[in-house]
């Protein structure tokens, strides 16, 4: 299935908590919300046609698949590219967007059927690159080109207070991500590292610096149980990390606010021979059974979506390539991949071609 409407590259996709709506953001300064016309029939496979599932990389006259529709366009808040978008996870009424204009907008549908801007968060010196809600919906994290990570607390009624500004990264911060079970925040940077942030008596600090990638770390995702963290990089590798006992010695250049409290070990790596260009996005699915750890999907600059099966064995963690869809967005980079949180096997992707695609993979 494909959703067409954005007039620029699409940077990110975000499912709501029920898995029935998909939010997207674009270089055209707008955000859109999409939904299947009949969700109860769509996810059961009743409304999927062969035409819906075809990918025609040579056809520029594409239209939104008949089983999907754009239900809202949000285009009245940002002056530049909308780089990141995220549904609030508990009720999915609120929505956050981060923009290259340096601001983060909070949208809500409390008193209407459409999203209205109820708050604009300012502070980043330039481009805001990512926004993420904590699992409780009480905290919001943003990051930007100014090398900083900001943590905001929601006081209700569209009121947000900045409770911490974290400046330990030495380069552009590409993404922020909350742990699904604990009050931990991960950030991914152009300085080739991942930082894990932790709160202690209202004081946020860098509890771990994860090193191993040899170039920009673009993105990451936790496994559903939070046991593992996957990261992807400009070095064309996928690495899977697990938390271990803290290394009290730390690093000589870890930063003034670095307090070694956590430590991560690389448990598995997809070598750079699998992806041929930078990997920009990774998403970890729910496991299909107790015997597996779910699937990892990656979006890459080589125009291919890949899916890996992750399993735990006696010899450690195994990450095996299951399938690859070449030219998933024609000849365009794939900027984001995201598994549906409720309907297993459904994957959303977006790319530089301005199209959003919905895929299904058999269990």
PDB file of N, CA and C in Angstrom, residues 245-317:
ATOM      1  N   UNK A 245      27.053  -5.032  33.872  1.00  0.00           N
ATOM      2  CA  UNK A 245      27.504  -4.329  35.073  1.00  0.00           C
ATOM      3  C   UNK A 245      28.293  -3.093  34.676  1.00  0.00           C
ATOM      4  N   UNK A 246      28.184  -2.039  35.464  1.00  0.00           N
ATOM      5  CA  UNK A 246      28.818  -0.759  35.137  1.00  0.00           C
ATOM      6  C   UNK A 246      30.323  -0.865  35.163  1.00  0.00           C
ATOM      7  N   UNK A 247      30.941  -0.110  34.247  1.00  0.00           N
ATOM      8  CA  UNK A 247      32.388   0.038  34.231  1.00  0.00           C
ATOM      9  C   UNK A 247      32.731   1.322  34.966  1.00  0.00           C
ATOM     10  N   UNK A 248      33.192   1.218  36.165  1.00  0.00           N
ATOM     11  CA  UNK A 248      33.405   2.391  37.009  1.00  0.00           C
ATOM     12  C   UNK A 248      34.516   3.308  36.507  1.00  0.00           C
ATOM     13  N   UNK A 249      35.406   2.790  35.663  1.00  0.00           N
ATOM     14  CA  UNK A 249      36.508   3.624  35.194  1.00  0.00           C
ATOM     15  C   UNK A 249      36.045   4.688  34.209  1.00  0.00           C
ATOM     16  N   UNK A 250      35.013   4.344  33.416  1.00  0.00           N
ATOM     17  CA  UNK A 250      34.480   5.311  32.472  1.00  0.00           C
ATOM     18  C   UNK A 250      35.458   5.639  31.366  1.00  0.00           C
ATOM     19  N   UNK A 251      35.284   6.813  30.767  1.00  0.00           N
ATOM     20  CA  UNK A 251      36.100   7.238  29.638  1.00  0.00           C
ATOM     21  C   UNK A 251      36.714   8.590  29.931  1.00  0.00           C
ATOM     22  N   UNK A 252      37.907   8.796  29.423  1.00  0.00           N
ATOM     23  CA  UNK A 252      38.629  10.039  29.717  1.00  0.00           C
ATOM     24  C   UNK A 252      37.920  11.261  29.163  1.00  0.00           C
ATOM     25  N   UNK A 253      37.183  11.106  28.036  1.00  0.00           N
ATOM     26  CA  UNK A 253      36.489  12.246  27.434  1.00  0.00           C
ATOM     27  C   UNK A 253      34.983  12.088  27.496  1.00  0.00           C
ATOM     28  N   UNK A 254      34.503  11.408  28.525  1.00  0.00           N
ATOM     29  CA  UNK A 254      33.070  11.103  28.617  1.00  0.00           C
ATOM     30  C   UNK A 254      32.238  12.323  28.978  1.00  0.00           C
ATOM     31  N   UNK A 255      32.828  13.366  29.536  1.00  0.00           N
ATOM     32  CA  UNK A 255      32.081  14.576  29.842  1.00  0.00           C
ATOM     33  C   UNK A 255      32.009  14.868  31.330  1.00  0.00           C
ATOM     34  N   UNK A 256      31.770  16.137  31.653  1.00  0.00           N
ATOM     35  CA  UNK A 256      31.767  16.584  33.046  1.00  0.00           C
ATOM     36  C   UNK A 256      30.644  15.924  33.847  1.00  0.00           C
ATOM     37  N   UNK A 257      29.486  15.728  33.166  1.00  0.00           N
ATOM     38  CA  UNK A 257      28.330  15.165  33.868  1.00  0.00           C
ATOM     39  C   UNK A 257      28.221  13.659  33.669  1.00  0.00           C
ATOM     40  N   UNK A 258      29.315  13.025  33.278  1.00  0.00           N
ATOM     41  CA  UNK A 258      29.314  11.576  33.091  1.00  0.00           C
ATOM     42  C   UNK A 258      29.548  10.883  34.416  1.00  0.00           C
ATOM     43  N   UNK A 259      28.571  10.047  34.823  1.00  0.00           N
ATOM     44  CA  UNK A 259      28.692   9.242  36.036  1.00  0.00           C
ATOM     45  C   UNK A 259      28.441   7.790  35.651  1.00  0.00           C
ATOM     46  N   UNK A 260      29.491   6.981  35.500  1.00  0.00           N
ATOM     47  CA  UNK A 260      29.290   5.607  35.029  1.00  0.00           C
ATOM     48  C   UNK A 260      28.379   4.814  35.949  1.00  0.00           C
ATOM     49  N   UNK A 261      27.191   4.534  35.458  1.00  0.00           N
ATOM     50  CA  UNK A 261      26.195   3.824  36.250  1.00  0.00           C
ATOM     51  C   UNK A 261      25.695   2.583  35.508  1.00  0.00           C
ATOM     52  N   UNK A 262      25.814   2.616  34.160  1.00  0.00           N
ATOM     53  CA  UNK A 262      25.387   1.519  33.319  1.00  0.00           C
ATOM     54  C   UNK A 262      26.501   1.183  32.340  1.00  0.00           C
ATOM     55  N   UNK A 263      26.477  -0.026  31.834  1.00  0.00           N
ATOM     56  CA  UNK A 263      27.445  -0.430  30.828  1.00  0.00           C
ATOM     57  C   UNK A 263      26.759  -1.339  29.819  1.00  0.00           C
ATOM     58  N   UNK A 264      27.133  -1.214  28.550  1.00  0.00           N
ATOM     59  CA  UNK A 264      26.517  -2.004  27.497  1.00  0.00           C
ATOM     60  C   UNK A 264      27.579  -2.775  26.723  1.00  0.00           C
ATOM     61  N   UNK A 265      27.215  -4.004  26.346  1.00  0.00           N
ATOM     62  CA  UNK A 265      28.106  -4.882  25.604  1.00  0.00           C
ATOM     63  C   UNK A 265      27.462  -5.225  24.267  1.00  0.00           C
ATOM     64  N   UNK A 266      28.265  -5.221  23.198  1.00  0.00           N
ATOM     65  CA  UNK A 266      27.754  -5.598  21.882  1.00  0.00           C
ATOM     66  C   UNK A 266      27.561  -7.111  21.839  1.00  0.00           C
ATOM     67  N   UNK A 267      26.316  -7.541  21.621  1.00  0.00           N
ATOM     68  CA  UNK A 267      25.981  -8.963  21.632  1.00  0.00           C
ATOM     69  C   UNK A 267      25.929  -9.564  20.236  1.00  0.00           C
ATOM     70  N   UNK A 268      25.693  -8.728  19.229  1.00  0.00           N
ATOM     71  CA  UNK A 268      25.616  -9.216  17.856  1.00  0.00           C
ATOM     72  C   UNK A 268      25.830  -8.048  16.910  1.00  0.00           C
ATOM     73  N   UNK A 269      26.324  -8.351  15.706  1.00  0.00           N
ATOM     74  CA  UNK A 269      26.542  -7.311  14.710  1.00  0.00           C
ATOM     75  C   UNK A 269      26.243  -7.845  13.319  1.00  0.00           C
ATOM     76  N   UNK A 270      25.480  -7.068  12.556  1.00  0.00           N
ATOM     77  CA  UNK A 270      25.304  -7.340  11.140  1.00  0.00           C
ATOM     78  C   UNK A 270      26.440  -6.627  10.423  1.00  0.00           C
ATOM     79  N   UNK A 271      27.322  -7.339   9.732  1.00  0.00           N
ATOM     80  CA  UNK A 271      28.521  -6.714   9.162  1.00  0.00           C
ATOM     81  C   UNK A 271      28.208  -5.730   8.038  1.00  0.00           C
ATOM     82  N   UNK A 272      29.196  -4.917   7.704  1.00  0.00           N
ATOM     83  CA  UNK A 272      28.982  -3.872   6.708  1.00  0.00           C
ATOM     84  C   UNK A 272      28.861  -4.394   5.287  1.00  0.00           C
ATOM     85  N   UNK A 273      28.974  -5.702   5.099  1.00  0.00           N
ATOM     86  CA  UNK A 273      28.813  -6.286   3.769  1.00  0.00           C
ATOM     87  C   UNK A 273      27.345  -6.483   3.389  1.00  0.00           C
ATOM     88  N   UNK A 274      26.438  -6.385   4.372  1.00  0.00           N
ATOM     89  CA  UNK A 274      25.015  -6.626   4.108  1.00  0.00           C
ATOM     90  C   UNK A 274      24.342  -5.388   3.534  1.00  0.00           C
ATOM     91  N   UNK A 275      24.551  -4.243   4.166  1.00  0.00           N
ATOM     92  CA  UNK A 275      24.038  -2.972   3.651  1.00  0.00           C
ATOM     93  C   UNK A 275      25.163  -2.289   2.865  1.00  0.00           C
ATOM     94  N   UNK A 276      24.808  -1.687   1.749  1.00  0.00           N
ATOM     95  CA  UNK A 276      25.842  -1.097   0.899  1.00  0.00           C
ATOM     96  C   UNK A 276      25.991   0.408   1.068  1.00  0.00           C
ATOM     97  N   UNK A 277      25.088   1.025   1.826  1.00  0.00           N
ATOM     98  CA  UNK A 277      25.196   2.454   2.127  1.00  0.00           C
ATOM     99  C   UNK A 277      24.768   2.682   3.575  1.00  0.00           C
ATOM    100  N   UNK A 278      24.761   3.936   4.000  1.00  0.00           N
ATOM    101  CA  UNK A 278      24.399   4.273   5.378  1.00  0.00           C
ATOM    102  C   UNK A 278      23.005   3.755   5.726  1.00  0.00           C
ATOM    103  N   UNK A 279      22.846   3.307   6.974  1.00  0.00           N
ATOM    104  CA  UNK A 279      21.557   2.832   7.471  1.00  0.00           C
ATOM    105  C   UNK A 279      20.960   3.949   8.323  1.00  0.00           C
ATOM    106  N   UNK A 280      19.768   4.401   7.961  1.00  0.00           N
ATOM    107  CA  UNK A 280      19.188   5.571   8.598  1.00  0.00           C
ATOM    108  C   UNK A 280      18.142   5.250   9.666  1.00  0.00           C
ATOM    109  N   UNK A 281      17.608   4.047   9.663  1.00  0.00           N
ATOM    110  CA  UNK A 281      16.505   3.758  10.585  1.00  0.00           C
ATOM    111  C   UNK A 281      16.473   2.278  10.915  1.00  0.00           C
ATOM    112  N   UNK A 282      15.998   1.980  12.127  1.00  0.00           N
ATOM    113  CA  UNK A 282      15.812   0.595  12.554  1.00  0.00           C
ATOM    114  C   UNK A 282      14.579   0.534  13.443  1.00  0.00           C
ATOM    115  N   UNK A 283      13.827  -0.559  13.340  1.00  0.00           N
ATOM    116  CA  UNK A 283      12.638  -0.736  14.168  1.00  0.00           C
ATOM    117  C   UNK A 283      12.579  -2.182  14.621  1.00  0.00           C
ATOM    118  N   UNK A 284      12.235  -2.366  15.910  1.00  0.00           N
ATOM    119  CA  UNK A 284      12.215  -3.694  16.512  1.00  0.00           C
ATOM    120  C   UNK A 284      10.761  -4.090  16.766  1.00  0.00           C
ATOM    121  N   UNK A 285      10.329  -5.213  16.209  1.00  0.00           N
ATOM    122  CA  UNK A 285       8.934  -5.642  16.346  1.00  0.00           C
ATOM    123  C   UNK A 285       8.706  -6.385  17.655  1.00  0.00           C
ATOM    124  N   UNK A 286       7.442  -6.550  17.973  1.00  0.00           N
ATOM    125  CA  UNK A 286       7.064  -7.422  19.077  1.00  0.00           C
ATOM    126  C   UNK A 286       7.426  -8.864  18.704  1.00  0.00           C
ATOM    127  N   UNK A 287       7.820  -9.692  19.659  1.00  0.00           N
ATOM    128  CA  UNK A 287       8.107 -11.094  19.339  1.00  0.00           C
ATOM    129  C   UNK A 287       6.833 -11.838  18.983  1.00  0.00           C
ATOM    130  N   UNK A 288       6.961 -12.808  18.091  1.00  0.00           N
ATOM    131  CA  UNK A 288       5.793 -13.595  17.695  1.00  0.00           C
ATOM    132  C   UNK A 288       5.559 -14.775  18.620  1.00  0.00           C
ATOM    133  N   UNK A 289       6.590 -15.137  19.407  1.00  0.00           N
ATOM    134  CA  UNK A 289       6.459 -16.229  20.364  1.00  0.00           C
ATOM    135  C   UNK A 289       7.505 -16.045  21.455  1.00  0.00           C
ATOM    136  N   UNK A 290       7.444 -16.876  22.474  1.00  0.00           N
ATOM    137  CA  UNK A 290       8.396 -16.774  23.576  1.00  0.00           C
ATOM    138  C   UNK A 290       9.809 -17.199  23.172  1.00  0.00           C
ATOM    139  N   UNK A 291       9.914 -17.895  22.077  1.00  0.00           N
ATOM    140  CA  UNK A 291      11.213 -18.434  21.673  1.00  0.00           C
ATOM    141  C   UNK A 291      12.024 -17.495  20.795  1.00  0.00           C
ATOM    142  N   UNK A 292      11.437 -16.353  20.406  1.00  0.00           N
ATOM    143  CA  UNK A 292      12.198 -15.426  19.563  1.00  0.00           C
ATOM    144  C   UNK A 292      12.177 -14.029  20.168  1.00  0.00           C
ATOM    145  N   UNK A 293      13.016 -13.170  19.627  1.00  0.00           N
ATOM    146  CA  UNK A 293      13.141 -11.797  20.135  1.00  0.00           C
ATOM    147  C   UNK A 293      12.536 -10.781  19.187  1.00  0.00           C
ATOM    148  N   UNK A 294      11.772 -11.226  18.212  1.00  0.00           N
ATOM    149  CA  UNK A 294      11.161 -10.308  17.270  1.00  0.00           C
ATOM    150  C   UNK A 294      12.009 -10.118  16.030  1.00  0.00           C
ATOM    151  N   UNK A 295      11.608  -9.143  15.234  1.00  0.00           N
ATOM    152  CA  UNK A 295      12.300  -8.834  13.983  1.00  0.00           C
ATOM    153  C   UNK A 295      12.850  -7.419  14.012  1.00  0.00           C
ATOM    154  N   UNK A 296      13.988  -7.251  13.358  1.00  0.00           N
ATOM    155  CA  UNK A 296      14.557  -5.931  13.132  1.00  0.00           C
ATOM    156  C   UNK A 296      14.349  -5.558  11.668  1.00  0.00           C
ATOM    157  N   UNK A 297      13.773  -4.390  11.423  1.00  0.00           N
ATOM    158  CA  UNK A 297      13.674  -3.855  10.066  1.00  0.00           C
ATOM    159  C   UNK A 297      14.621  -2.671   9.948  1.00  0.00           C
ATOM    160  N   UNK A 298      15.291  -2.547   8.805  1.00  0.00           N
ATOM    161  CA  UNK A 298      16.204  -1.422   8.589  1.00  0.00           C
ATOM    162  C   UNK A 298      15.832  -0.688   7.306  1.00  0.00           C
ATOM    163  N   UNK A 299      16.033   0.628   7.341  1.00  0.00           N
ATOM    164  CA  UNK A 299      15.864   1.460   6.168  1.00  0.00           C
ATOM    165  C   UNK A 299      17.204   2.066   5.800  1.00  0.00           C
ATOM    166  N   UNK A 300      17.563   1.994   4.528  1.00  0.00           N
ATOM    167  CA  UNK A 300      18.942   2.253   4.138  1.00  0.00           C
ATOM    168  C   UNK A 300      19.037   3.197   2.944  1.00  0.00           C
ATOM    169  N   UNK A 301      20.204   3.798   2.796  1.00  0.00           N
ATOM    170  CA  UNK A 301      20.478   4.661   1.661  1.00  0.00           C
ATOM    171  C   UNK A 301      20.668   3.902   0.362  1.00  0.00           C
ATOM    172  N   UNK A 302      20.685   2.563   0.419  1.00  0.00           N
ATOM    173  CA  UNK A 302      20.787   1.767  -0.809  1.00  0.00           C
ATOM    174  C   UNK A 302      19.409   1.383  -1.349  1.00  0.00           C
ATOM    175  N   UNK A 303      18.369   2.072  -0.862  1.00  0.00           N
ATOM    176  CA  UNK A 303      17.000   1.951  -1.379  1.00  0.00           C
ATOM    177  C   UNK A 303      16.337   0.618  -1.028  1.00  0.00           C
ATOM    178  N   UNK A 304      16.843  -0.058  -0.005  1.00  0.00           N
ATOM    179  CA  UNK A 304      16.359  -1.388   0.334  1.00  0.00           C
ATOM    180  C   UNK A 304      15.865  -1.447   1.779  1.00  0.00           C
ATOM    181  N   UNK A 305      14.730  -2.108   1.976  1.00  0.00           N
ATOM    182  CA  UNK A 305      14.240  -2.442   3.310  1.00  0.00           C
ATOM    183  C   UNK A 305      14.631  -3.893   3.592  1.00  0.00           C
ATOM    184  N   UNK A 306      15.274  -4.109   4.726  1.00  0.00           N
ATOM    185  CA  UNK A 306      15.674  -5.463   5.108  1.00  0.00           C
ATOM    186  C   UNK A 306      15.029  -5.835   6.429  1.00  0.00           C
ATOM    187  N   UNK A 307      14.719  -7.119   6.585  1.00  0.00           N
ATOM    188  CA  UNK A 307      14.137  -7.627   7.822  1.00  0.00           C
ATOM    189  C   UNK A 307      14.999  -8.779   8.326  1.00  0.00           C
ATOM    190  N   UNK A 308      15.358  -8.703   9.614  1.00  0.00           N
ATOM    191  CA  UNK A 308      16.208  -9.696  10.251  1.00  0.00           C
ATOM    192  C   UNK A 308      15.438 -10.377  11.379  1.00  0.00           C
ATOM    193  N   UNK A 309      15.630 -11.670  11.527  1.00  0.00           N
ATOM    194  CA  UNK A 309      15.061 -12.420  12.638  1.00  0.00           C
ATOM    195  C   UNK A 309      16.079 -12.471  13.768  1.00  0.00           C
ATOM    196  N   UNK A 310      15.645 -12.118  14.981  1.00  0.00           N
ATOM    197  CA  UNK A 310      16.551 -12.097  16.130  1.00  0.00           C
ATOM    198  C   UNK A 310      16.146 -13.219  17.090  1.00  0.00           C
ATOM    199  N   UNK A 311      17.097 -14.080  17.408  1.00  0.00           N
ATOM    200  CA  UNK A 311      16.819 -15.198  18.315  1.00  0.00           C
ATOM    201  C   UNK A 311      17.943 -15.335  19.339  1.00  0.00           C
ATOM    202  N   UNK A 312      17.581 -15.824  20.518  1.00  0.00           N
ATOM    203  CA  UNK A 312      18.562 -16.120  21.553  1.00  0.00           C
ATOM    204  C   UNK A 312      18.875 -17.613  21.522  1.00  0.00           C
ATOM    205  N   UNK A 313      20.169 -17.931  21.508  1.00  0.00           N
ATOM    206  CA  UNK A 313      20.585 -19.322  21.496  1.00  0.00           C
ATOM    207  C   UNK A 313      21.655 -19.591  22.519  1.00  0.00           C
ATOM    208  N   UNK A 314      22.144 -20.812  22.526  1.00  0.00           N
ATOM    209  CA  UNK A 314      23.188 -21.184  23.487  1.00  0.00           C
ATOM    210  C   UNK A 314      24.489 -20.458  23.227  1.00  0.00           C
ATOM    211  N   UNK A 315      24.681 -20.026  21.980  1.00  0.00           N
ATOM    212  CA  UNK A 315      25.912 -19.321  21.624  1.00  0.00           C
ATOM    213  C   UNK A 315      25.736 -17.806  21.616  1.00  0.00           C
ATOM    214  N   UNK A 316      24.615 -17.344  22.167  1.00  0.00           N
ATOM    215  CA  UNK A 316      24.389 -15.910  22.226  1.00  0.00           C
ATOM    216  C   UNK A 316      23.242 -15.478  21.333  1.00  0.00           C
ATOM    217  N   UNK A 317      23.310 -14.260  20.859  1.00  0.00           N
ATOM    218  CA  UNK A 317      22.241 -13.664  20.061  1.00  0.00           C
ATOM    219  C   UNK A 317      22.542 -13.859  18.576  1.00  0.00           C
TER     220      UNK A 317
END
